[in-house]
């Protein structure tokens, strides 16, 4: 893969104007947002359609995109095969990494300046989906939706897996632990760089400490299950300190 893409160019209303694509062989693999890896230990298994991906670094504070690159000489006997970035000449896709911000309700922090790692049970908050560069989010449309679900094994699957838990979101409502006025039809807005979900009021989680919910996001055609993506998790605090 390449370095993370630069931000898309947006107009004054946050609508998409242009993108800056990272080309294969242009940069070394990103090691600021993706943890450093040993060459040859990650990639796509064409026989099973599975992928082995590296971990995300703690320094990755928002959604980002990389170009995925292929080395056509990967089956060569030589130990030097696919050892240099110049060997990876074939781009075969873009890989979007999503994240969500946990913010105060809009009346307290409209720009989501303060971002939190955990939510307090039954206390108000809102979620902002950080859109990766490269038109990952539709610009100028408000058809996007967000739902929260209880954790399950299928939520740990990658978004391209048809069994990933968020794919059922088109036919389900959010977890009963989520209280969110107007949340069923709430839109995150029309900007291309983020979707900010407020609804008719802030969200609240009726959960105990040390609990979690899974965030599922759809950008368009939300009646279609395959358009729902897992974009992050929301955790409640582990304990209170007095």
XYZ file of N, CA and C in Angstrom:
726
model
N 0.833 -1.192 0.000
C 0.000 0.000 0.000
C 0.875 1.252 0.000
N 0.240 2.359 -0.234
C 0.955 3.633 -0.306
C 0.862 4.368 1.021
N 1.413 5.567 1.046
C 1.116 6.474 2.149
C -0.353 6.849 2.101
N -0.862 7.353 3.212
C -2.249 7.805 3.245
C -2.451 8.940 2.239
N -3.602 8.935 1.609
C -3.920 9.987 0.653
C -4.015 11.338 1.345
N -3.742 12.380 0.588
C -3.996 13.733 1.072
C -5.498 13.975 1.112
N -5.899 14.980 1.868
C -7.324 15.294 1.979
C -7.910 15.686 0.630
N -9.171 15.337 0.413
C -9.876 15.815 -0.769
C -10.012 17.332 -0.709
N -10.099 17.954 -1.860
C -10.372 19.389 -1.933
C -11.880 19.597 -1.883
N -12.328 20.442 -0.966
C -13.747 20.704 -0.774
C -14.030 22.182 -0.991
N -15.288 22.513 -1.287
C -15.663 23.921 -1.382
C -16.021 24.438 0.007
N -16.484 25.657 0.093
C -16.750 26.284 1.389
C -17.879 25.615 2.154
N -18.690 24.811 1.470
C -19.787 24.104 2.118
C -19.434 22.646 2.441
N -18.168 22.296 2.225
C -17.746 20.939 2.513
C -18.104 19.938 1.435
N -18.433 20.412 0.230
C -18.792 19.524 -0.864
C -17.558 19.183 -1.699
N -17.519 17.972 -2.213
C -16.352 17.449 -2.921
C -16.063 18.226 -4.196
N -14.763 18.501 -4.434
C -14.317 19.109 -5.686
C -13.306 18.232 -6.424
N -12.294 17.713 -5.709
C -11.297 16.870 -6.380
C -10.578 16.012 -5.344
N -9.903 14.952 -5.830
C -9.144 14.061 -4.970
C -7.700 13.980 -5.444
N -6.812 13.593 -4.537
C -5.398 13.423 -4.859
C -5.051 11.956 -4.636
N -4.935 11.197 -5.716
C -4.701 9.761 -5.637
C -3.215 9.472 -5.419
N -2.904 8.629 -4.447
C -1.535 8.162 -4.269
C -1.286 7.033 -5.272
N -0.215 7.159 -6.046
C 0.117 6.157 -7.041
C 1.087 5.122 -6.466
N 0.949 3.880 -6.903
C 1.893 2.843 -6.494
C 3.305 3.214 -6.970
N 4.306 2.875 -6.185
C 5.736 3.188 -6.360
C 6.047 4.652 -6.043
N 5.024 5.452 -5.763
C 5.242 6.874 -5.471
C 5.781 7.080 -4.065
N 5.333 6.260 -3.128
C 5.718 6.430 -1.723
C 6.002 5.068 -1.108
N 6.686 5.101 0.032
C 6.807 3.897 0.847
C 5.472 3.615 1.528
N 5.265 2.387 2.027
C 4.024 2.095 2.750
C 3.852 3.017 3.953
N 2.645 3.437 4.195
C 2.380 4.330 5.317
C 2.737 3.639 6.635
N 3.511 4.322 7.482
C 3.836 3.777 8.800
C 3.487 4.751 9.920
N 2.722 5.790 9.587
C 2.241 6.711 10.613
C 0.843 6.329 11.075
N 0.007 5.932 10.140
C -1.358 5.526 10.473
C -1.508 4.005 10.539
N -0.584 3.290 9.896
C -0.574 1.833 9.906
C 0.710 1.379 10.590
N 0.598 0.414 11.492
C 1.767 -0.047 12.223
C 2.785 -0.666 11.272
N 4.057 -0.435 11.561
C 5.134 -0.969 10.731
C 5.040 -2.491 10.664
N 5.319 -3.013 9.465
C 5.169 -4.452 9.255
C 6.406 -5.005 8.557
N 6.517 -6.326 8.560
C 7.569 -7.025 7.820
C 7.046 -7.330 6.428
N 7.786 -6.979 5.400
C 7.333 -7.191 4.029
C 6.992 -8.656 3.783
N 5.888 -8.868 3.073
C 5.491 -10.212 2.696
C 4.587 -10.919 3.685
N 4.302 -10.297 4.823
C 3.476 -10.959 5.837
C 2.011 -10.582 5.738
N 1.670 -9.670 4.844
C 0.288 -9.228 4.692
C -0.087 -9.237 3.217
N -1.360 -9.420 2.965
C -1.802 -9.393 1.578
C -3.109 -10.118 1.375
N -3.430 -10.376 0.121
C -4.689 -10.991 -0.278
C -4.451 -12.422 -0.718
N -5.239 -13.348 -0.169
C -5.189 -14.752 -0.566
C -6.219 -14.964 -1.669
N -5.754 -15.083 -2.908
C -6.675 -15.191 -4.036
C -7.483 -16.486 -3.997
N -6.956 -17.507 -3.357
C -7.663 -18.787 -3.309
C -8.896 -18.734 -2.414
N -8.828 -17.937 -1.349
C -9.936 -17.897 -0.390
C -10.638 -16.546 -0.326
N -10.143 -15.560 -1.087
C -10.692 -14.203 -1.060
C -10.559 -13.556 0.319
N -9.644 -14.051 1.132
C -9.420 -13.460 2.448
C -8.209 -12.544 2.394
N -8.137 -11.623 3.335
C -7.032 -10.678 3.373
C -6.452 -10.623 4.779
N -5.145 -10.525 4.849
C -4.458 -10.338 6.126
C -3.952 -8.901 6.155
N -4.486 -8.123 7.089
C -4.175 -6.697 7.138
C -3.418 -6.355 8.414
N -2.595 -5.329 8.371
C -1.866 -4.889 9.561
C -2.789 -4.130 10.508
N -2.262 -3.828 11.681
C -3.030 -3.083 12.679
C -2.916 -1.582 12.440
N -3.904 -0.875 12.934
C -3.913 0.584 12.811
C -3.118 1.194 13.963
N -2.308 2.188 13.647
C -1.484 2.843 14.668
C -2.322 3.784 15.523
N -1.857 4.015 16.741
C -2.564 4.920 17.652
C -2.575 6.353 17.132
N -1.664 6.670 16.223
C -1.584 8.028 15.683
C -2.624 8.294 14.597
N -3.386 7.284 14.201
C -4.433 7.476 13.193
C -5.676 8.010 13.885
N -5.871 9.321 13.810
C -6.933 9.964 14.569
C -8.209 10.176 13.760
N -8.201 9.863 12.473
C -9.398 10.036 11.653
C -9.361 9.057 10.494
N -10.460 9.013 9.734
C -10.506 8.119 8.598
C -9.450 8.469 7.565
N -8.948 7.442 6.862
C -7.931 7.690 5.842
C -8.015 6.615 4.766
N -7.271 6.844 3.681
C -7.300 5.968 2.515
C -5.885 5.672 2.054
N -5.654 4.439 1.615
C -4.392 4.089 0.946
C -4.726 3.372 -0.358
N -3.823 3.468 -1.324
C -3.915 2.675 -2.541
C -3.283 1.316 -2.277
N -3.963 0.259 -2.665
C -3.439 -1.091 -2.496
C -2.684 -1.484 -3.766
N -1.475 -2.002 -3.600
C -0.589 -2.253 -4.738
C -0.178 -3.726 -4.799
N 0.022 -4.212 -6.016
C 0.325 -5.623 -6.273
C 1.701 -5.773 -6.912
N 2.441 -6.777 -6.438
C 3.739 -7.120 -7.029
C 3.550 -8.360 -7.897
N 3.625 -8.243 -9.213
C 3.366 -9.390 -10.088
C 4.429 -10.470 -10.026
N 5.548 -10.185 -9.371
C 6.654 -11.147 -9.316
C 6.695 -11.888 -7.978
N 5.533 -11.974 -7.291
C 5.547 -12.478 -5.922
C 5.854 -13.967 -5.830
N 5.740 -14.703 -6.928
C 6.014 -16.141 -6.897
C 7.443 -16.481 -7.331
N 8.258 -15.484 -7.548
C 9.644 -15.728 -7.959
C 10.432 -16.387 -6.829
N 11.441 -17.184 -7.232
C 12.256 -17.900 -6.250
C 13.186 -16.948 -5.514
N 13.603 -15.910 -6.171
C 14.573 -14.975 -5.598
C 14.025 -14.337 -4.328
N 14.883 -14.226 -3.316
C 14.483 -13.587 -2.053
C 14.311 -12.088 -2.213
N 14.832 -11.555 -3.322
C 14.715 -10.112 -3.559
C 13.373 -9.740 -4.200
N 12.597 -10.735 -4.611
C 11.319 -10.454 -5.261
C 10.377 -9.738 -4.291
N 9.773 -8.676 -4.767
C 8.777 -7.927 -3.988
C 9.350 -7.353 -2.691
N 10.608 -6.991 -2.726
C 11.243 -6.448 -1.526
C 11.370 -4.932 -1.564
N 11.133 -4.328 -2.713
C 11.247 -2.884 -2.863
C 9.916 -2.309 -3.337
N 9.672 -1.051 -2.998
C 8.399 -0.446 -3.397
C 8.258 -0.369 -4.914
N 9.392 -0.295 -5.644
C 9.335 -0.235 -7.105
C 8.804 -1.532 -7.708
N 8.780 -2.611 -6.910
C 8.267 -3.889 -7.399
C 6.741 -3.909 -7.429
N 6.120 -3.039 -6.640
C 4.661 -3.049 -6.510
C 4.079 -2.031 -7.498
N 3.964 -2.467 -8.737
C 3.651 -1.538 -9.820
C 2.169 -1.471 -10.164
N 1.378 -2.429 -9.660
C -0.008 -2.527 -10.118
C -0.995 -2.118 -9.021
N -1.675 -0.983 -9.182
C -2.746 -0.643 -8.227
C -3.984 -1.489 -8.507
N -4.598 -2.009 -7.458
C -5.816 -2.778 -7.701
C -6.954 -2.402 -6.752
N -6.878 -1.220 -6.184
C -7.996 -0.747 -5.378
C -7.558 0.298 -4.378
N -8.537 0.864 -3.734
C -8.300 1.798 -2.632
C -8.909 1.199 -1.380
N -8.216 1.350 -0.273
C -8.655 0.767 0.991
C -9.030 1.895 1.938
N -10.296 1.911 2.332
C -10.813 2.949 3.222
C -10.735 2.468 4.676
N -10.209 3.324 5.537
C -10.204 3.073 6.978
C -11.121 4.108 7.631
N -12.118 3.627 8.362
C -13.137 4.497 8.947
C -12.880 4.690 10.434
N -13.430 5.759 10.974
C -13.439 5.941 12.414
C -14.630 6.814 12.788
N -14.983 6.788 14.070
C -16.051 7.651 14.571
C -15.513 8.458 15.744
N -15.973 9.697 15.844
C -15.632 10.553 16.968
C -16.800 10.582 17.942
N -16.470 10.517 19.209
C -17.452 10.649 20.277
C -17.370 12.084 20.793
N -18.434 12.853 20.591
C -18.402 14.297 20.856
C -19.519 14.694 21.815
N -19.381 15.897 22.382
C -20.482 16.495 23.146
C -21.634 16.820 22.213
N -22.820 17.012 22.769
C -23.956 17.411 21.955
C -23.660 18.761 21.291
N -24.336 19.036 20.195
C -24.011 20.175 19.337
C -24.028 21.510 20.074
N -24.966 21.683 20.999
C -25.071 22.959 21.699
C -23.840 23.272 22.541
N -23.063 22.260 22.900
C -21.878 22.452 23.721
C -20.591 22.489 22.911
N -20.572 21.790 21.783
C -19.342 21.692 20.989
C -19.718 21.376 19.541
N -20.147 22.385 18.811
C -20.651 22.177 17.453
C -19.583 21.628 16.517
N -18.309 21.975 16.741
C -17.236 21.569 15.839
C -16.533 20.282 16.269
N -17.035 19.657 17.321
C -16.443 18.397 17.803
C -14.949 18.563 18.088
N -14.607 19.644 18.784
C -13.210 19.916 19.122
C -12.716 18.915 20.173
N -13.542 18.695 21.192
C -13.201 17.724 22.236
C -13.734 16.351 21.826
N -12.840 15.370 21.750
C -13.224 14.017 21.355
C -12.884 13.064 22.489
N -13.821 12.189 22.775
C -13.701 11.346 23.959
C -13.478 9.887 23.588
N -12.829 9.163 24.495
C -12.583 7.751 24.267
C -13.707 6.862 24.746
N -14.522 7.359 25.702
C -15.602 6.568 26.271
C -16.812 7.466 26.546
N -17.965 6.843 26.616
C -19.193 7.553 26.983
C -19.568 7.203 28.415
N -20.185 8.148 29.098
C -20.743 7.866 30.419
C -22.135 7.273 30.245
N -22.465 6.232 30.970
C -23.808 5.667 30.854
C -24.888 6.718 31.085
N -25.862 6.752 30.189
C -27.051 7.598 30.260
C -26.750 9.097 30.168
N -25.547 9.439 29.717
C -25.209 10.853 29.526
C -25.210 11.183 28.031
N -25.611 12.420 27.664
C -25.775 12.762 26.243
C -24.443 12.861 25.491
N -24.460 12.431 24.240
C -23.306 12.552 23.347
C -23.812 12.495 21.912
N -22.912 12.734 20.971
C -23.245 12.532 19.560
C -22.057 11.870 18.869
N -22.287 11.322 17.680
C -21.242 10.659 16.925
C -21.008 11.372 15.605
N -19.746 11.501 15.239
C -19.360 12.046 13.948
C -18.535 10.990 13.214
N -18.966 10.606 12.039
C -18.241 9.647 11.219
C -17.200 10.397 10.398
N -15.946 10.013 10.533
C -14.855 10.630 9.775
C -14.706 9.884 8.453
N -14.965 10.573 7.349
C -14.957 9.947 6.027
C -13.531 9.895 5.460
N -13.073 8.748 5.001
C -11.765 8.674 4.346
C -11.735 9.504 3.070
N -10.532 9.929 2.664
C -10.370 10.673 1.415
C -10.716 9.776 0.231
N -10.945 10.407 -0.918
C -11.240 9.641 -2.117
C -12.714 9.358 -2.308
N -13.561 10.305 -1.911
C -15.007 10.198 -2.106
C -15.610 8.975 -1.432
N -15.110 8.654 -0.237
C -15.707 7.551 0.519
C -17.131 7.878 0.926
N -17.421 9.160 1.163
C -18.769 9.605 1.508
C -19.346 10.439 0.364
N -20.633 10.268 0.126
C -21.317 11.023 -0.916
C -21.358 12.491 -0.538
N -21.081 13.348 -1.491
C -21.112 14.791 -1.286
C -22.440 15.355 -1.759
N -23.042 16.215 -0.941
C -24.272 16.874 -1.342
C -25.532 16.066 -1.108
N -25.428 14.940 -0.420
C -26.584 14.087 -0.157
C -26.787 13.931 1.344
N -28.035 13.802 1.771
C -28.351 13.608 3.186
C -29.054 12.268 3.411
N -28.813 11.304 2.541
C -29.468 10.001 2.668
C -28.731 9.066 3.619
N -27.617 9.524 4.194
C -26.832 8.677 5.083
C -27.561 8.418 6.413
N -27.254 7.281 7.030
C -27.886 6.877 8.289
C -26.860 6.198 9.189
N -27.152 6.178 10.487
C -26.268 5.549 11.471
C -27.118 4.762 12.458
N -26.658 3.560 12.814
C -27.332 2.751 13.825
C -26.304 2.104 14.724
N -26.715 1.847 15.968
C -25.845 1.194 16.944
C -26.454 -0.143 17.338
N -25.596 -1.171 17.408
C -26.054 -2.518 17.722
C -25.210 -3.133 18.822
N -25.776 -4.135 19.469
C -25.036 -4.856 20.497
C -23.876 -5.621 19.858
N -22.779 -5.814 20.584
C -21.649 -6.566 20.038
C -22.037 -8.010 19.702
N -21.416 -8.550 18.667
C -21.620 -9.945 18.279
C -20.397 -10.399 17.494
N -20.236 -11.703 17.352
C -19.064 -12.226 16.654
C -18.987 -11.739 15.214
N -20.146 -11.602 14.556
C -20.106 -11.198 13.145
C -19.730 -9.738 12.968
N -19.741 -8.959 14.051
C -19.304 -7.564 13.945
C -17.788 -7.450 13.793
N -17.055 -8.520 14.104
C -15.601 -8.484 14.001
C -15.117 -8.795 12.585
N -16.021 -9.179 11.695
C -15.643 -9.496 10.322
C -15.387 -8.211 9.533
N -14.591 -8.311 8.464
C -14.306 -7.147 7.629
C -15.541 -6.756 6.809
N -15.596 -5.500 6.403
C -16.785 -4.986 5.736
C -17.085 -5.651 4.393
N -16.066 -6.235 3.752
C -16.332 -6.879 2.473
C -16.937 -8.271 2.645
N -16.983 -8.779 3.881
C -17.572 -10.095 4.131
C -19.094 -9.963 4.154
N -19.823 -10.729 3.337
C -21.292 -10.611 3.313
C -21.958 -10.995 4.621
N -21.205 -11.674 5.525
C -21.758 -12.056 6.823
C -21.473 -11.029 7.909
N -20.792 -9.943 7.564
C -20.485 -8.902 8.551
C -21.795 -8.391 9.166
N -21.796 -8.185 10.487
C -23.028 -7.910 11.220
C -23.807 -6.693 10.771
N -23.117 -5.674 10.258
C -23.814 -4.454 9.844
C -24.656 -4.660 8.588
N -24.424 -5.737 7.851
C -25.182 -5.960 6.620
C -26.658 -6.207 6.899
N -26.991 -6.570 8.132
C -28.388 -6.780 8.508
C -29.060 -5.503 8.986
N -28.312 -4.383 9.020
C -28.847 -3.137 9.571
C -30.019 -2.586 8.767
N -30.092 -2.918 7.480
C -31.182 -2.414 6.641
C -32.536 -2.896 7.137
N -32.559 -4.027 7.824
C -33.823 -4.625 8.281
C -33.989 -4.561 9.783
N -33.130 -3.802 10.470
C -33.178 -3.774 11.926
C -33.139 -2.329 12.436
N -33.638 -2.147 13.643
C -33.509 -0.885 14.336
C -32.340 -0.970 15.315
N -31.875 0.170 15.773
C -30.753 0.197 16.706
C -31.078 -0.568 17.984
N -30.027 -0.899 18.705
C -30.169 -1.603 19.972
C -31.110 -0.849 20.919
N -31.848 -1.606 21.730
C -32.747 -0.983 22.706
C -31.980 -0.209 23.764
N -30.694 -0.437 23.873
C -29.890 0.306 24.847
C -29.619 1.740 24.406
N -29.870 2.041 23.114
C -29.657 3.390 22.603
C -30.946 4.195 22.665
N -30.884 5.342 23.315
C -31.992 6.299 23.310
C -31.547 7.487 22.469
N -32.252 7.706 21.349
C -31.833 8.738 20.403
C -33.065 9.303 19.703
N -33.591 10.429 20.168
C -34.781 11.014 19.537
C -34.541 11.310 18.059
N -35.405 10.792 17.207
C -35.278 11.041 15.774
C -34.155 10.281 15.100
N -33.535 9.348 15.808
C -32.364 8.672 15.267
C -32.641 7.793 14.064
N -33.858 7.272 13.950
C -34.168 6.367 12.845
C -33.996 7.040 11.491
N -34.350 8.308 11.404
C -34.281 9.037 10.133
C -33.233 10.138 10.144
N -32.396 10.182 11.178
C -31.400 11.252 11.287
C -30.337 11.119 10.211
N -29.952 12.254 9.635
C -28.877 12.298 8.647
C -27.664 12.981 9.264
N -26.482 12.590 8.789
C -25.250 13.222 9.247
C -24.850 14.436 8.429
N -25.719 14.846 7.491
C -25.420 16.027 6.692
C -24.853 15.683 5.332
N -24.492 16.729 4.588
C -24.098 16.568 3.189
C -22.607 16.738 2.930
N -21.812 17.003 3.957
C -20.386 17.210 3.749
C -19.718 15.914 3.280
N -18.588 16.067 2.603
C -17.854 14.906 2.095
C -16.781 14.418 3.061
N -16.381 15.244 4.035
C -15.286 14.856 4.933
C -15.769 14.248 6.244
N -16.999 14.509 6.628
C -17.556 13.866 7.819
C -19.075 13.920 7.768
N -19.687 13.026 8.551
C -21.136 13.006 8.741
C -21.396 13.132 10.235
N -22.112 14.176 10.607
C -22.297 14.531 12.013
C -23.732 14.213 12.426
N -23.901 13.215 13.298
C -25.235 12.718 13.624
C -25.729 13.284 14.954
N -26.776 14.103 14.856
C -27.382 14.695 16.035
C -28.837 14.275 16.191
N -29.588 14.179 15.090
C -31.004 13.833 15.188
C -31.799 14.949 15.840
N -32.871 14.582 16.521
C -33.685 15.569 17.241
C -33.170 15.806 18.648
N -32.077 15.202 18.977
C -31.477 15.356 20.297
C -30.288 14.424 20.407
N -29.504 14.547 21.475
C -28.302 13.727 21.617
C -28.625 12.255 21.877
N -27.612 11.425 21.713
C -27.727 9.995 22.020
C -27.452 9.765 23.503
N -28.032 8.699 24.027
C -27.728 8.214 25.371
C -27.698 6.693 25.332
N -26.768 6.111 26.072
C -26.683 4.659 26.161
C -27.137 4.202 27.542
N -28.201 3.400 27.565
C -28.660 2.802 28.816
C -27.927 1.481 29.004
N -26.652 1.609 29.328
C -25.775 0.459 29.511
C -24.997 0.624 30.806
N -24.543 -0.468 31.400
C -23.660 -0.354 32.562
C -22.256 0.048 32.131
N -21.394 0.251 33.097
C -19.994 0.523 32.788
C -19.361 -0.687 32.095
N -18.250 -0.418 31.401
C -17.489 -1.468 30.718
C -18.357 -2.251 29.726
N -19.133 -1.524 28.938
C -19.980 -2.120 27.908
C -19.655 -1.458 26.573
N -20.245 -1.964 25.498
C -19.946 -1.411 24.174
C -21.126 -1.591 23.235
N -21.175 -0.745 22.216
C -22.071 -0.924 21.081
C -21.259 -0.746 19.803
N -21.769 -1.297 18.710
C -21.084 -1.247 17.428
C -21.785 -0.263 16.498
N -21.012 0.619 15.854
C -21.564 1.658 14.983
C -21.588 1.189 13.534
N -22.777 1.204 12.940
C -22.967 0.824 11.540
C -23.436 2.051 10.761
N -22.800 2.303 9.641
C -23.037 3.509 8.847
C -23.401 3.139 7.419
N -24.369 3.864 6.877
C -24.741 3.717 5.470
C -24.728 5.098 4.834
N -24.117 5.214 3.668
C -23.976 6.514 3.015
C -25.041 6.771 1.961
N -25.635 5.709 1.415
C -26.629 5.860 0.348
C -27.410 4.550 0.205
N -28.604 4.626 -0.346
C -29.419 3.432 -0.608
C -29.438 2.507 0.608
N -29.906 3.050 1.727
C -29.789 2.330 2.996
C -30.785 1.185 3.157
N -31.666 0.990 2.199
C -32.521 -0.187 2.215
C -31.791 -1.428 1.725
N -30.571 -1.235 1.199
C -29.746 -2.334 0.695
C -28.713 -2.702 1.754
N -28.750 -3.940 2.226
C -27.898 -4.354 3.335
C -26.418 -4.230 3.065
N -25.983 -4.484 1.827
C -24.557 -4.438 1.516
C -23.975 -3.033 1.585
N -24.815 -2.020 1.684
C -24.328 -0.643 1.775
C -24.027 -0.211 3.206
N -24.283 -1.098 4.164
C -24.000 -0.775 5.564
C -22.594 -1.245 5.934
N -21.842 -0.358 6.610
C -20.447 -0.617 6.975
C -20.252 -0.479 8.479
N -19.389 -1.299 9.018
C -18.979 -1.151 10.418
C -17.882 -0.088 10.470
N -18.110 0.998 11.201
C -17.162 2.115 11.209
C -16.539 2.373 12.576
N -16.896 1.588 13.583
C -16.297 1.803 14.893
C -17.150 1.261 16.018
N -16.675 1.486 17.242
C -17.373 1.029 18.450
C -17.472 2.179 19.441
N -18.491 2.127 20.265
C -18.658 3.106 21.344
C -18.628 2.352 22.663
N -17.681 2.708 23.524
C -17.515 2.017 24.803
C -17.909 2.941 25.953
N -18.531 2.373 26.954
C -18.773 3.132 28.176
C -17.536 3.034 29.068
N -17.423 3.962 30.010
C -16.264 3.973 30.899
C -16.195 2.668 31.688
N -14.990 2.261 32.030
C -14.830 0.991 32.751
C -15.235 1.096 34.213
N -15.018 2.297 34.786
C -15.365 2.488 36.192
C -15.394 3.981 36.482
N -16.002 4.310 37.616
C -16.029 5.707 38.083
C -15.011 5.876 39.212
N -14.364 7.011 39.212
C -13.422 7.331 40.285
C -13.975 8.502 41.103
N -14.048 8.328 42.396
C -14.578 9.379 43.271
C -13.487 9.837 44.231
